[in-house]
Amino acid sequence: MTEATGKTNLLGLTQPEMEQFFERIGEKRFRAGQVMKWIHHFGVDDFDAMSNLGKALRDKLKGCAEVRGPEIVSQDISTDGTRKWVVRVASGSCVETVYIPQGGRGTLCVSSQAGCALDCSFCSTGKQGFNSDLTAAEVIGQVWIANKSFGTVPAKIDRAITNVVMMGMGEPLLNFDNVVAAMTIMMDDLGYGISKRKVTLSTSGVAPMIDKLGQVIDVSLALSLHAPNDALRNKLVPINRKYPLAVVLDACKRYIGGLGEKRFLTIEYTLLKDVNDQPEHAAEMIALLADVPCKVNLIPFNPFPHSGYERPSNNAIRRFQDLLHKAGHNVTVRTTRGEDIDAACGQLVGQVLDRTRRSERYIAVRELSAETETPRSAANRT
Ligand code: SAH
Ligand code: SF4
């Protein structure tokens, strides 16, 4: 239900929820499929345009339902084809969605929360604090908006969005139900028909929710590792103090093992100069991942003002990659895309109305320590 209008927002309903909705208003369940196709395949939000519904049903729907996507504040297209949308959600905060075309693929990076409570030390979203969970309609609404921007071609034909990664702002496992509902619609043929291997949820390691995820849905999983030992990970990814590496990797192995076919965990590792990019870190990582079926994705740090960190040199990145590669790992280095529109990983800023007031504390601390702190000591601060 949208608070402002008192109407049910059909955009965020999964197929069973949509069927229940039609039953509730005294209509046949098959209407759910018709309406879902109008919404997700054709991007329609006006009931009058749904030509296979009779006038009486259209009028009834206008009275009790709506199709409401998040409000688009801006959209930019980078010189490299990357697209970025800033959208405003009901809480008043803004979040970002990024589309990255590459070869025959088009990957949409979707946000799950306005801000983030987890405060990873190198992440600009974390520095803004937390404001709100996105509703299911606000999560799938980002796919809806992006899909519509490519014209009214049905999503399944000649599709521009082939992959979705829950790697925008926020920790998706801390907004569990809404993210699961939205991912269900992404994979549903009445929604966007994207295959389960091409929908990826990225988590900083909320271990119990990884198990819960395995009970309700089958999508690809990425773990934001960033450090090969607990001492360093406690500083970079504070949730590690609650769910240390052994616990989180066990949960990931259970998740991957439970999918019932050969699947891989993606390990994301943001490379921070002189902090986690040394040969000894690569050696520790090789030992740690010895029995984990995984692919490694190295993300060179994307700088933002006052972060206190630096991106390693290309040589250091290549050295790290080579060491993992020689140990038999499949390793890719994420190329930075859309830099001219600030669309790179960890640069998503939105405009979060910070309930935790973390950004104010952060700026104050940074100003106090700016003159003395080196990037290496910044990593030891948390
Ligand atoms: N909260 C989830 C998903 C969003 S972040 C998670 O943490 O996994 C998506 C990825 O970008 C994560 O691996 C995150 O650690 C990484 N990231 C965050 N800030 C970054 C930065 N400044 N440079 C490079 N990668 C960054
Ligand atoms: Fe949150 Fe992910 Fe950023 Fe950590 S890296 S603060 S979990 S969005």
Coordinates of C-alpha atoms in Angstrom, one line a residue, residues 51-372:
S51 CA -6.2 -3.0 -23.7
N52 CA -7.1 -6.6 -22.8
L53 CA -8.9 -5.5 -19.6
G54 CA -12.5 -4.4 -19.9
K55 CA -13.4 -0.8 -19.0
A56 CA -15.2 -1.9 -15.7
L57 CA -12.0 -3.6 -14.5
R58 CA -9.8 -0.7 -15.5
D59 CA -12.0 1.7 -13.6
K60 CA -12.0 -0.6 -10.6
L61 CA -8.2 -0.8 -10.7
K62 CA -7.9 3.0 -11.0
G63 CA -9.8 3.2 -7.7
C64 CA -7.8 0.9 -5.6
A65 CA -4.4 0.3 -7.3
E66 CA -1.5 2.1 -9.0
V67 CA 1.7 1.4 -10.8
R68 CA 4.2 3.7 -9.2
G69 CA 8.0 3.6 -9.8
P70 CA 10.4 5.7 -7.8
E71 CA 10.7 9.3 -9.0
I72 CA 13.5 9.9 -11.5
V73 CA 15.6 12.9 -10.3
S74 CA 18.3 12.6 -13.0
Q75 CA 19.6 10.3 -15.7
D76 CA 23.1 10.5 -17.3
I77 CA 24.8 8.6 -20.1
S78 CA 28.5 8.2 -20.0
T79 CA 30.8 8.4 -23.0
D80 CA 31.4 4.7 -22.6
G81 CA 27.6 3.9 -22.7
T82 CA 27.2 3.5 -18.9
R83 CA 23.9 5.0 -17.7
K84 CA 23.1 6.3 -14.3
W85 CA 19.8 7.2 -12.7
V86 CA 19.3 9.0 -9.4
V87 CA 15.8 8.1 -8.1
R88 CA 14.0 9.4 -5.0
V89 CA 12.3 6.9 -2.8
A90 CA 9.4 7.3 -0.4
S91 CA 11.6 8.2 2.6
G92 CA 12.8 11.3 0.7
S93 CA 16.4 10.0 0.2
C94 CA 17.8 9.4 -3.3
V95 CA 19.6 6.2 -4.5
E96 CA 21.4 5.3 -7.6
T97 CA 21.1 2.7 -10.3
V98 CA 23.8 2.1 -12.9
Y99 CA 23.6 0.3 -16.3
I100 CA 26.9 -1.1 -17.7
P101 CA 26.9 -2.4 -21.3
Q102 CA 29.9 -4.7 -22.1
G103 CA 30.2 -6.9 -25.1
G104 CA 26.8 -8.7 -25.5
R105 CA 25.9 -8.1 -21.9
G106 CA 24.1 -5.4 -20.1
T107 CA 24.4 -5.4 -16.4
L108 CA 22.2 -3.3 -14.1
C109 CA 23.5 -2.5 -10.7
V110 CA 20.5 -2.0 -8.3
S111 CA 20.3 -0.4 -4.8
S112 CA 18.5 -2.0 -1.9
Q113 CA 18.7 0.6 0.8
A114 CA 19.0 4.4 1.1
G115 CA 22.5 4.5 2.7
C116 CA 23.9 1.6 4.7
A117 CA 24.3 0.9 8.4
L118 CA 27.4 -1.3 8.0
D119 CA 30.0 1.4 7.7
C120 CA 32.7 -0.4 5.7
S121 CA 35.7 1.9 6.0
F122 CA 36.3 2.4 2.2
C123 CA 32.7 2.8 1.0
S124 CA 31.1 6.1 0.4
T125 CA 27.6 4.7 0.9
G126 CA 28.6 3.5 4.3
K127 CA 30.0 6.9 5.2
Q128 CA 26.5 8.4 4.6
G129 CA 24.8 6.4 7.3
F130 CA 21.5 4.6 7.0
N131 CA 18.1 6.1 6.1
S132 CA 15.6 3.5 4.9
D133 CA 15.0 0.2 3.4
L134 CA 13.6 0.3 -0.2
T135 CA 10.2 -1.3 -0.8
A136 CA 9.9 -4.2 -3.2
A137 CA 8.4 -1.7 -5.7
E138 CA 11.4 0.7 -5.3
V139 CA 13.9 -2.2 -5.9
I140 CA 12.1 -3.7 -8.9
G141 CA 11.2 -0.1 -10.0
Q142 CA 14.9 0.5 -10.8
V143 CA 14.8 -2.4 -13.3
W144 CA 11.4 -1.1 -14.6
I145 CA 12.8 2.4 -15.2
A146 CA 16.0 1.2 -16.8
N147 CA 14.2 -1.3 -19.1
K148 CA 11.8 1.5 -20.2
S149 CA 14.7 3.7 -21.1
F150 CA 15.6 1.3 -23.9
G151 CA 12.1 1.6 -25.5
T152 CA 8.9 -0.4 -25.2
V153 CA 10.4 -3.6 -26.6
P154 CA 9.2 -6.4 -24.4
A155 CA 11.9 -7.3 -21.9
K156 CA 12.3 -10.8 -23.2
I157 CA 13.0 -9.9 -26.8
D158 CA 16.2 -8.2 -27.8
R159 CA 16.8 -7.3 -24.2
A160 CA 19.2 -4.7 -23.0
I161 CA 19.4 -5.8 -19.4
T162 CA 20.8 -9.4 -19.3
N163 CA 22.2 -9.3 -15.8
V164 CA 21.2 -7.7 -12.5
V165 CA 23.6 -7.3 -9.6
M166 CA 22.4 -6.2 -6.2
M167 CA 25.6 -4.1 -5.8
G168 CA 24.3 -0.6 -5.6
M169 CA 23.7 1.2 -2.3
G170 CA 22.9 -0.8 0.8
E171 CA 23.2 -4.3 2.2
P172 CA 20.6 -6.4 0.4
L173 CA 20.4 -9.1 3.1
L174 CA 19.3 -6.5 5.7
N175 CA 16.3 -5.7 3.5
F176 CA 15.6 -9.3 3.0
D177 CA 11.9 -9.7 2.1
N178 CA 11.7 -6.7 -0.3
V179 CA 14.9 -7.8 -2.1
V180 CA 13.8 -11.4 -2.4
A181 CA 10.4 -10.3 -3.8
A182 CA 12.1 -8.0 -6.3
M183 CA 14.6 -10.7 -7.4
T184 CA 11.7 -13.1 -7.8
I185 CA 10.1 -10.7 -10.3
M186 CA 13.4 -10.2 -12.1
M187 CA 13.5 -14.0 -12.8
D188 CA 9.8 -14.5 -13.5
D189 CA 8.9 -14.8 -17.2
L190 CA 6.0 -12.5 -16.4
G191 CA 8.6 -10.0 -15.1
Y192 CA 12.0 -9.8 -16.7
G193 CA 12.8 -13.4 -17.4
I194 CA 16.4 -13.1 -16.3
S195 CA 18.1 -16.5 -15.5
K196 CA 19.0 -17.3 -11.9
R197 CA 22.7 -17.4 -12.7
K198 CA 22.5 -13.8 -14.0
V199 CA 20.9 -12.3 -10.9
T200 CA 23.6 -11.8 -8.3
L201 CA 23.2 -10.7 -4.7
S202 CA 26.3 -9.2 -3.1
T203 CA 26.7 -9.2 0.7
S204 CA 29.3 -8.0 3.1
G205 CA 28.6 -11.2 5.1
V206 CA 25.4 -11.3 7.1
A207 CA 25.9 -15.0 7.8
P208 CA 22.4 -16.1 9.1
M209 CA 20.7 -14.3 6.3
I210 CA 22.8 -16.2 3.7
D211 CA 21.3 -19.4 5.1
K212 CA 17.8 -17.9 5.0
L213 CA 18.4 -16.9 1.4
G214 CA 19.2 -20.4 0.5
Q215 CA 15.8 -21.5 1.9
V216 CA 13.7 -19.2 -0.3
I217 CA 15.5 -18.4 -3.6
D218 CA 18.2 -19.6 -6.0
V219 CA 20.3 -16.7 -7.3
S220 CA 24.1 -16.2 -7.7
L221 CA 25.9 -15.0 -4.6
A222 CA 28.9 -12.7 -4.2
L223 CA 30.7 -12.2 -0.9
S224 CA 32.6 -8.9 -0.3
L225 CA 35.7 -10.3 1.3
H226 CA 38.2 -7.5 1.1
A227 CA 40.6 -9.0 3.7
P228 CA 42.0 -12.5 4.1
N229 CA 42.2 -12.5 7.9
D230 CA 39.8 -11.5 10.7
A231 CA 42.2 -8.8 12.2
L232 CA 42.2 -6.8 8.9
R233 CA 38.6 -7.6 8.0
N234 CA 37.4 -6.4 11.4
K235 CA 38.7 -3.0 10.4
L236 CA 37.6 -2.8 6.8
V237 CA 34.2 -4.6 7.1
P238 CA 33.0 -4.1 10.7
I239 CA 30.2 -6.7 10.4
N240 CA 33.1 -9.2 10.5
R241 CA 33.3 -8.7 14.2
K242 CA 29.8 -10.2 14.5
Y243 CA 30.2 -12.9 11.8
P244 CA 33.9 -13.7 11.3
L245 CA 35.4 -15.2 8.2
A246 CA 35.1 -18.9 9.2
V247 CA 31.4 -18.4 10.0
V248 CA 30.6 -16.4 6.8
L249 CA 32.6 -18.7 4.5
D250 CA 30.8 -21.7 5.9
A251 CA 27.4 -20.1 5.3
C252 CA 28.5 -19.3 1.7
K253 CA 29.7 -22.9 1.1
R254 CA 26.3 -24.2 2.4
Y255 CA 24.5 -21.8 0.1
I256 CA 26.5 -22.8 -3.0
G257 CA 26.4 -26.5 -2.1
G258 CA 22.6 -26.3 -1.6
L259 CA 21.9 -25.1 -5.1
G260 CA 22.2 -28.7 -6.3
E261 CA 24.4 -28.1 -9.4
K262 CA 27.9 -26.8 -10.1
R263 CA 27.9 -23.2 -9.1
F264 CA 30.5 -20.7 -7.9
L265 CA 30.6 -18.1 -5.2
T266 CA 32.0 -14.7 -6.5
I267 CA 34.6 -13.3 -4.1
E268 CA 34.8 -9.5 -4.4
Y269 CA 38.0 -8.0 -3.2
T270 CA 38.5 -4.2 -3.3
L271 CA 42.2 -3.5 -3.6
L272 CA 43.4 -0.8 -1.3
K273 CA 47.0 0.5 -1.7
D274 CA 49.4 -0.8 1.0
V275 CA 46.4 -2.1 3.1
N276 CA 45.3 -5.4 1.5
D277 CA 47.2 -5.6 -1.8
Q278 CA 50.5 -7.1 -0.7
P279 CA 51.8 -10.6 -1.7
E280 CA 51.3 -11.9 1.8
H281 CA 47.6 -11.0 1.5
A282 CA 47.4 -12.9 -1.7
A283 CA 49.1 -15.9 0.0
E284 CA 46.6 -15.8 2.9
M285 CA 43.7 -15.5 0.5
I286 CA 44.9 -18.6 -1.4
A287 CA 45.0 -20.6 1.8
L288 CA 41.6 -19.3 3.0
L289 CA 39.8 -20.1 -0.3
A290 CA 41.4 -23.5 -0.9
D291 CA 38.1 -25.4 -0.4
V292 CA 35.7 -22.7 -1.6
P293 CA 34.3 -23.1 -5.1
C294 CA 34.8 -19.5 -6.2
K295 CA 35.7 -17.0 -8.9
V296 CA 37.6 -13.9 -7.7
N297 CA 36.7 -10.4 -8.8
L298 CA 39.3 -7.7 -7.9
I299 CA 37.9 -4.2 -7.7
P300 CA 40.6 -1.5 -7.7
F301 CA 39.6 1.1 -5.1
N302 CA 37.5 3.9 -6.5
P303 CA 38.5 7.0 -4.7
F304 CA 36.1 9.6 -3.1
P305 CA 36.9 12.7 -1.2
H306 CA 38.5 12.2 2.3
S307 CA 38.4 8.4 2.0
G308 CA 41.9 8.1 3.3
Y309 CA 42.6 5.3 0.9
E310 CA 44.3 5.1 -2.5
R311 CA 44.0 2.8 -5.5
P312 CA 47.1 0.5 -6.0
S313 CA 49.3 1.0 -9.0
N314 CA 48.5 -1.1 -12.1
N315 CA 51.6 -3.2 -11.3
A316 CA 50.5 -4.0 -7.8
I317 CA 47.0 -5.0 -9.2
R318 CA 48.6 -7.2 -11.8
R319 CA 51.0 -8.8 -9.2
F320 CA 48.1 -9.6 -6.9
Q321 CA 46.0 -11.1 -9.8
D322 CA 49.0 -13.2 -11.0
L323 CA 49.6 -14.7 -7.6
L324 CA 46.0 -15.8 -7.3
H325 CA 46.0 -17.0 -10.9
K326 CA 49.1 -19.1 -10.4
A327 CA 47.3 -20.8 -7.5
G328 CA 44.6 -21.9 -9.9
H329 CA 42.0 -19.2 -9.3
N330 CA 39.8 -17.7 -12.0
V331 CA 40.5 -14.0 -11.4
T332 CA 39.1 -10.9 -13.1
V333 CA 39.8 -7.3 -12.5
R334 CA 36.8 -5.1 -12.6
T335 CA 37.4 -2.2 -15.1
T336 CA 36.1 1.1 -13.9
R337 CA 33.1 2.3 -16.0
G338 CA 31.2 5.4 -16.1
E339 CA 33.8 7.4 -14.2
D340 CA 32.7 10.7 -15.9
I341 CA 29.3 10.3 -14.3
D342 CA 30.5 9.1 -10.9
A343 CA 28.9 5.7 -11.5
A344 CA 31.8 3.5 -10.4
C345 CA 31.5 1.0 -7.5
G346 CA 31.6 2.7 -4.1
Q347 CA 31.1 6.1 -5.7
L348 CA 27.3 5.9 -5.4
V349 CA 26.4 8.8 -3.3
G350 CA 22.7 9.5 -3.8
Q351 CA 21.4 12.0 -1.2
V352 CA 20.7 10.1 1.9
L353 CA 18.9 11.8 4.7
D354 CA 21.1 10.3 7.3
R355 CA 19.1 9.1 10.3
T356 CA 22.3 7.8 11.9
R357 CA 24.1 11.2 11.5
R358 CA 27.2 9.3 10.6
S359 CA 28.2 11.6 7.8
E360 CA 28.5 14.5 10.2
R361 CA 30.6 12.5 12.6
Y362 CA 32.7 11.2 9.7
I363 CA 33.5 14.7 8.3
A364 CA 34.4 16.0 11.8
V365 CA 36.8 13.1 12.4
R366 CA 38.3 13.4 9.0
E367 CA 38.9 17.2 9.4
L368 CA 40.6 16.6 12.8
S369 CA 42.9 13.9 11.5
A370 CA 43.4 15.1 7.9
E371 CA 46.9 16.5 8.6
T372 CA 48.4 13.5 10.3

